[in-house]
Amino acid sequence: MQVHTATFIASSLSGIALLCSLLALGQIFNNVQDYWTELDTEISSFRQETDNMWKDLVQIGTNAGANRRGRREAGYSEGGYAASGNTGGSYSTRGSHGGAGGRGGSGGGSGAYAADHYQKA
């Protein structure tokens, strides 16, 4: 085989490989664009759903807050917490049960409420 023929065949095969690579690159680019568009559509619909859910949660929270205040105010108008005879006591709710301070671990309060509560139970 002559050098001229071998060079022509090698160049032809290189050109064909280059064209195939460019066509594959174009297909990959189109696929990525399709996936990008689909993802963008999904994100938009998801964002719309979460915005609607957030609005519903805010509405529920607003209604629940109004009901809770209504119940509290009704209890206070009938004598409320102090009229029930429960004067409470100071205790801390921090930390684990037991230790200095009665119910709440170390810090804050005399523990009188916790001591009375556990003796009655």
Coordinates of N, CA, C and O in Angstrom, one line a residue:
M1 N 0.9 -1.2 0.0 CA 0.0 0.0 0.0 C 0.9 1.2 0.0 O 1.9 1.3 0.7
Q2 N 0.5 2.2 -0.8 CA 1.3 3.4 -0.9 C 1.0 4.3 0.3 O 0.0 4.3 0.9
V3 N 1.9 5.2 0.6 CA 1.8 6.2 1.7 C 0.7 7.1 1.4 O -0.1 7.4 2.3
H4 N 0.5 7.5 0.1 CA -0.6 8.4 -0.2 C -1.9 7.8 0.1 O -2.8 8.4 0.6
T5 N -2.1 6.5 -0.2 CA -3.4 5.8 0.0 C -3.6 5.6 1.5 O -4.7 5.8 2.0
A6 N -2.6 5.3 2.3 CA -2.7 5.1 3.7 C -3.1 6.4 4.4 O -3.9 6.5 5.3
T7 N -2.5 7.5 4.0 CA -2.8 8.8 4.5 C -4.2 9.2 4.2 O -4.9 9.8 5.1
F8 N -4.7 8.9 3.0 CA -6.1 9.3 2.6 C -7.0 8.5 3.5 O -8.0 9.0 4.0
I9 N -6.8 7.2 3.7 CA -7.7 6.4 4.5 C -7.7 6.8 6.0 O -8.8 7.0 6.6
A10 N -6.5 7.1 6.5 CA -6.5 7.6 7.9 C -7.2 9.0 8.1 O -7.9 9.2 9.0
S11 N -7.0 9.8 7.1 CA -7.7 11.2 7.2 C -9.2 11.0 7.1 O -9.9 11.7 7.7
S12 N -9.6 10.1 6.2 CA -11.0 9.9 6.0 C -11.7 9.3 7.3 O -12.7 9.8 7.7
L13 N -11.0 8.4 7.9 CA -11.5 7.8 9.1 C -11.5 8.8 10.3 O -12.5 8.9 11.1
S14 N -10.5 9.7 10.3 CA -10.5 10.7 11.3 C -11.6 11.7 11.1 O -12.3 12.2 12.1
G15 N -11.9 12.1 9.9 CA -13.0 13.0 9.5 C -14.3 12.4 9.9 O -15.2 13.1 10.5
I16 N -14.5 11.1 9.6 CA -15.8 10.5 10.0 C -16.0 10.4 11.5 O -17.0 10.7 12.0
A17 N -14.9 10.1 12.2 CA -14.9 10.1 13.7 C -15.3 11.5 14.2 O -16.0 11.6 15.2
L18 N -14.7 12.5 13.6 CA -15.0 13.9 14.1 C -16.4 14.2 13.9 O -17.1 14.8 14.7
L19 N -16.9 13.9 12.7 CA -18.4 14.2 12.4 C -19.3 13.4 13.4 O -20.3 14.0 13.9
C20 N -19.0 12.2 13.6 CA -19.8 11.4 14.6 C -19.7 12.0 16.0 O -20.7 12.1 16.7
S21 N -18.6 12.5 16.4 CA -18.4 13.1 17.7 C -19.2 14.4 17.8 O -19.9 14.6 18.8
L22 N -19.2 15.2 16.7 CA -20.0 16.4 16.7 C -21.5 16.1 16.7 O -22.3 16.8 17.4
L23 N -21.9 15.1 16.0 CA -23.4 14.7 16.0 C -23.8 14.2 17.4 O -24.8 14.6 17.9
A24 N -22.9 13.4 18.0 CA -23.2 13.0 19.4 C -23.2 14.1 20.4 O -24.1 14.2 21.3
L25 N -22.3 15.1 20.2 CA -22.3 16.3 21.1 C -23.6 17.1 20.9 O -24.2 17.5 21.9
G26 N -24.1 17.2 19.7 CA -25.4 17.9 19.5 C -26.5 17.1 20.1 O -27.4 17.8 20.7
Q27 N -26.6 15.8 20.0 CA -27.6 15.0 20.7 C -27.6 15.2 22.2 O -28.6 15.3 22.9
I28 N -26.4 15.1 22.7 CA -26.2 15.3 24.2 C -26.7 16.7 24.6 O -27.4 16.8 25.6
F29 N -26.4 17.7 23.9 CA -26.8 19.1 24.2 C -28.3 19.1 24.2 O -29.0 19.7 25.1
N30 N -29.0 18.6 23.1 CA -30.4 18.6 23.1 C -31.1 17.8 24.2 O -32.1 18.3 24.8
N31 N -30.5 16.7 24.6 CA -31.0 15.9 25.8 C -30.9 16.7 27.0 O -31.9 16.8 27.9
V32 N -29.8 17.4 27.2 CA -29.6 18.2 28.4 C -30.6 19.4 28.5 O -31.2 19.7 29.5
Q33 N -30.8 20.0 27.3 CA -31.8 21.1 27.2 C -33.2 20.6 27.6 O -34.0 21.2 28.3
D34 N -33.6 19.4 27.1 CA -34.9 18.8 27.4 C -35.0 18.5 28.9 O -36.1 18.8 29.5
Y35 N -34.0 17.9 29.5 CA -34.1 17.6 30.9 C -34.1 18.9 31.7 O -34.8 19.0 32.7
W36 N -33.4 19.9 31.2 CA -33.4 21.2 31.9 C -34.8 21.8 31.9 O -35.3 22.4 32.9
T37 N -35.5 21.8 30.8 CA -36.8 22.3 30.6 C -37.8 21.6 31.5 O -38.6 22.2 32.2
E38 N -37.7 20.3 31.5 CA -38.6 19.4 32.3 C -38.4 19.7 33.8 O -39.3 19.9 34.6
L39 N -37.1 19.9 34.2 CA -36.8 20.1 35.6 C -37.3 21.5 36.0 O -37.9 21.7 37.1
D40 N -37.2 22.5 35.1 CA -37.7 23.8 35.4 C -39.2 23.8 35.6 O -39.7 24.5 36.5
T41 N -39.9 23.1 34.7 CA -41.3 22.9 34.9 C -41.7 22.3 36.2 O -42.6 22.8 36.9
E42 N -41.0 21.2 36.5 CA -41.3 20.5 37.8 C -41.0 21.5 39.0 O -41.8 21.5 40.0
I43 N -39.9 22.2 39.0 CA -39.6 23.1 40.1 C -40.7 24.2 40.2 O -41.1 24.5 41.3
S44 N -41.2 24.7 39.1 CA -42.2 25.7 39.1 C -43.5 25.2 39.7 O -44.1 25.8 40.6
S45 N -43.9 24.0 39.3 CA -45.1 23.4 39.9 C -44.9 23.1 41.4 O -45.8 23.3 42.2
F46 N -43.7 22.6 41.7 CA -43.5 22.3 43.2 C -43.5 23.6 44.0 O -44.1 23.6 45.1
R47 N -42.9 24.6 43.5 CA -42.9 25.9 44.2 C -44.3 26.4 44.4 O -44.6 26.9 45.4
Q48 N -45.1 26.3 43.3 CA -46.5 26.7 43.5 C -47.3 25.9 44.5 O -48.0 26.5 45.3
E49 N -47.1 24.6 44.5 CA -47.7 23.8 45.5 C -47.3 24.1 47.0 O -48.1 24.2 47.9
T50 N -46.0 24.3 47.1 CA -45.5 24.7 48.5 C -46.0 26.0 48.9 O -46.2 26.2 50.1
D51 N -46.1 27.0 48.0 CA -46.6 28.3 48.3 C -48.0 28.2 48.8 O -48.5 28.8 49.8
N52 N -48.8 27.4 48.1 CA -50.2 27.2 48.5 C -50.3 26.5 49.8 O -51.2 26.9 50.6
M53 N -49.5 25.5 50.1 CA -49.5 24.8 51.4 C -49.1 25.8 52.5 O -49.7 25.8 53.6
W54 N -48.1 26.7 52.2 CA -47.7 27.6 53.2 C -48.8 28.6 53.5 O -49.1 28.9 54.7
K55 N -49.5 29.1 52.5 CA -50.7 29.9 52.8 C -51.7 29.2 53.6 O -52.3 29.9 54.5
D56 N -52.0 28.0 53.3 CA -52.9 27.2 54.1 C -52.5 27.1 55.6 O -53.3 27.2 56.5
L57 N -51.2 26.8 55.8 CA -50.7 26.7 57.1 C -50.8 28.0 57.9 O -51.1 28.0 59.1
V58 N -50.5 29.1 57.2 CA -50.6 30.4 57.9 C -52.0 30.7 58.2 O -52.3 31.2 59.3
Q59 N -53.0 30.3 57.3 CA -54.4 30.5 57.6 C -54.8 29.7 58.8 O -55.5 30.1 59.7
I60 N -54.4 28.4 58.8 CA -54.7 27.5 60.0 C -54.1 28.1 61.3 O -54.8 28.1 62.3
G61 N -52.9 28.5 61.2 CA -52.2 29.1 62.4 C -53.0 30.4 62.9 O -53.1 30.6 64.1
T62 N -53.4 31.2 62.0 CA -54.1 32.4 62.3 C -55.4 32.0 63.0 O -55.8 32.6 64.0
N63 N -56.2 31.1 62.5 CA -57.4 30.7 63.0 C -57.2 30.0 64.4 O -58.0 30.2 65.3
A64 N -56.2 29.2 64.5 CA -55.9 28.5 65.8 C -55.5 29.5 66.9 O -55.9 29.3 68.0
G65 N -54.8 30.5 66.5 CA -54.4 31.5 67.5 C -55.6 32.3 68.0 O -55.7 32.6 69.2
A66 N -56.5 32.6 67.1 CA -57.7 33.3 67.6 C -58.6 32.4 68.5 O -59.1 32.9 69.5
N67 N -58.7 31.1 68.2 CA -59.5 30.2 69.0 C -58.8 30.0 70.4 O -59.4 30.0 71.4
R68 N -57.5 29.9 70.4 CA -56.8 29.7 71.7 C -56.9 30.9 72.6 O -57.2 30.8 73.7
R69 N -56.8 32.1 72.0 CA -57.0 33.3 72.8 C -58.4 33.4 73.4 O -58.6 33.8 74.5
G70 N -59.3 33.0 72.5 CA -60.7 33.1 73.0 C -61.0 32.2 74.2 O -61.6 32.5 75.1
R71 N -60.4 31.0 74.2 CA -60.6 30.1 75.3 C -59.9 30.6 76.5 O -60.4 30.5 77.6
R72 N -58.7 31.1 76.4 CA -58.0 31.7 77.6 C -58.8 32.8 78.2 O -58.9 32.9 79.4
E73 N -59.2 33.7 77.3 CA -59.9 34.9 77.9 C -61.2 34.4 78.5 O -61.6 35.0 79.5
A74 N -61.9 33.4 78.0 CA -63.1 32.9 78.6 C -62.8 32.4 80.0 O -63.6 32.6 81.0
G75 N -61.7 31.7 80.2 CA -61.3 31.1 81.5 C -61.0 32.2 82.5 O -61.3 32.1 83.6
Y76 N -60.4 33.3 82.1 CA -60.0 34.3 83.0 C -61.3 35.1 83.4 O -61.3 35.6 84.5
S77 N -62.2 35.2 82.6 CA -63.4 36.0 82.9 C -64.3 35.2 84.0 O -65.0 35.8 84.7
E78 N -64.1 33.9 84.1 CA -64.9 33.1 85.0 C -64.1 32.9 86.3 O -64.4 32.1 87.2
G79 N -63.0 33.6 86.5 CA -62.2 33.4 87.7 C -60.8 33.0 87.4 O -59.9 33.3 88.1
G80 N -60.7 32.3 86.4 CA -59.4 31.9 85.8 C -58.5 31.0 86.7 O -59.0 30.3 87.5
Y81 N -57.3 31.1 86.5 CA -56.3 30.2 87.1 C -56.2 30.4 88.6 O -56.2 29.5 89.4
A82 N -56.2 31.6 89.1 CA -56.0 31.9 90.5 C -57.3 31.5 91.3 O -57.2 31.1 92.4
A83 N -58.4 31.7 90.7 CA -59.7 31.4 91.4 C -59.9 29.9 91.6 O -60.7 29.4 92.4
S84 N -59.1 29.0 90.8 CA -59.3 27.6 91.0 C -58.5 27.0 92.2 O -58.6 25.8 92.5
G85 N -57.8 27.9 92.9 CA -57.1 27.4 94.1 C -55.7 27.0 93.8 O -55.0 26.7 94.7
N86 N -55.3 26.9 92.6 CA -54.0 26.5 92.2 C -53.1 27.8 92.1 O -53.2 28.5 91.2
T87 N -52.3 27.9 93.1 CA -51.4 29.1 93.1 C -50.1 28.8 92.5 O -49.2 29.7 92.4
G88 N -49.9 27.6 92.2 CA -48.6 27.2 91.5 C -47.5 27.1 92.4 O -47.5 26.7 93.6
G89 N -46.4 27.7 92.0 CA -45.1 27.7 92.8 C -44.0 27.8 91.7 O -44.3 27.7 90.5
S90 N -42.9 28.1 92.2 CA -41.8 28.3 91.2 C -41.0 27.0 91.0 O -40.7 26.3 92.0
Y91 N -40.8 26.7 89.8 CA -39.9 25.5 89.5 C -39.3 25.8 88.1 O -39.8 26.6 87.4
S92 N -38.2 25.1 87.9 CA -37.5 25.3 86.6 C -37.8 24.1 85.7 O -37.9 22.9 86.2
T93 N -38.0 24.3 84.4 CA -38.2 23.2 83.5 C -37.0 22.9 82.7 O -37.0 22.2 81.8
R94 N -35.8 23.4 83.1 CA -34.6 23.1 82.4 C -33.9 21.9 82.9 O -34.1 21.5 84.1
G95 N -33.2 21.2 82.1 CA -32.4 20.0 82.5 C -33.2 18.8 82.7 O -34.4 18.7 82.3
S96 N -32.7 17.8 83.4 CA -33.4 16.6 83.6 C -34.1 16.6 85.0 O -33.9 17.5 85.8
H97 N -35.0 15.7 85.2 CA -35.7 15.7 86.5 C -34.8 15.4 87.6 O -33.9 14.6 87.5
G98 N -35.1 15.9 88.8 CA -34.3 15.7 89.9 C -33.2 16.7 90.1 O -33.1 17.6 89.3
G99 N -32.4 16.5 91.1 CA -31.3 17.4 91.3 C -31.7 18.7 92.1 O -32.8 18.8 92.6
A100 N -30.8 19.6 92.2 CA -31.1 20.8 92.9 C -32.2 21.6 92.2 O -32.2 21.7 91.0
G101 N -33.1 22.1 93.0 CA -34.2 22.9 92.4 C -35.4 22.0 92.1 O -36.4 22.4 91.5
G102 N -35.5 20.8 92.6 CA -36.6 19.9 92.5 C -36.8 19.3 91.1 O -36.1 18.5 90.7
R103 N -37.8 19.8 90.3 CA -38.1 19.2 89.1 C -37.2 19.6 87.9 O -37.1 18.8 87.0
G104 N -36.6 20.7 87.9 CA -36.0 21.2 86.7 C -34.5 21.1 86.7 O -33.9 21.9 86.0
G105 N -33.8 20.4 87.5 CA -32.4 20.4 87.5 C -31.8 21.5 88.3 O -32.4 22.0 89.2
S106 N -30.6 22.0 87.9 CA -30.0 23.0 88.7 C -30.4 24.4 88.2 O -30.4 24.6 87.0
G107 N -30.9 25.2 89.1 CA -31.2 26.6 88.7 C -32.6 26.9 88.8 O -33.5 26.2 88.3
G108 N -32.9 28.0 89.4 CA -34.2 28.7 89.4 C -35.2 27.9 90.2 O -35.5 26.8 90.0
G109 N -35.8 28.6 91.2 CA -37.0 28.1 91.8 C -36.7 27.3 93.1 O -35.6 26.8 93.3
S110 N -37.7 27.2 93.9 CA -37.6 26.5 95.2 C -37.9 25.0 95.1 O -37.6 24.3 96.0
G111 N -38.7 24.6 94.1 CA -39.0 23.2 93.9 C -40.2 22.9 94.7 O -40.6 21.7 94.9
A112 N -41.0 23.9 95.3 CA -42.1 23.6 96.1 C -43.2 22.9 95.3 O -43.9 22.0 95.8
Y113 N -43.5 23.4 94.1 CA -44.5 22.8 93.3 C -44.2 21.4 93.0 O -45.0 20.5 93.1
A114 N -42.9 21.1 92.6 CA -42.5 19.7 92.2 C -42.7 18.8 93.4 O -43.1 17.7 93.3
A115 N -42.3 19.2 94.6 CA -42.4 18.4 95.8 C -43.8 18.0 96.1 O -44.2 16.9 96.4
D116 N -44.7 19.0 96.1 CA -46.1 18.8 96.3 C -46.7 17.9 95.2 O -47.5 17.0 95.5
H117 N -46.3 18.1 94.0 CA -46.9 17.4 92.9 C -46.5 15.9 93.0 O -47.3 15.0 92.8
Y118 N -45.3 15.6 93.3 CA -44.8 14.2 93.4 C -45.4 13.5 94.7 O -45.6 12.3 94.7
Q119 N -45.6 14.2 95.8 CA -46.1 13.6 97.0 C -47.6 13.2 96.8 O -48.0 12.2 97.3
K120 N -48.3 14.0 96.0 CA -49.8 13.7 95.8 C -49.9 12.6 94.9 O -50.9 11.9 94.9
A121 N -49.0 12.4 93.9 CA -49.1 11.4 92.9 C -48.7 10.1 93.5 O -49.3 9.2 93.9

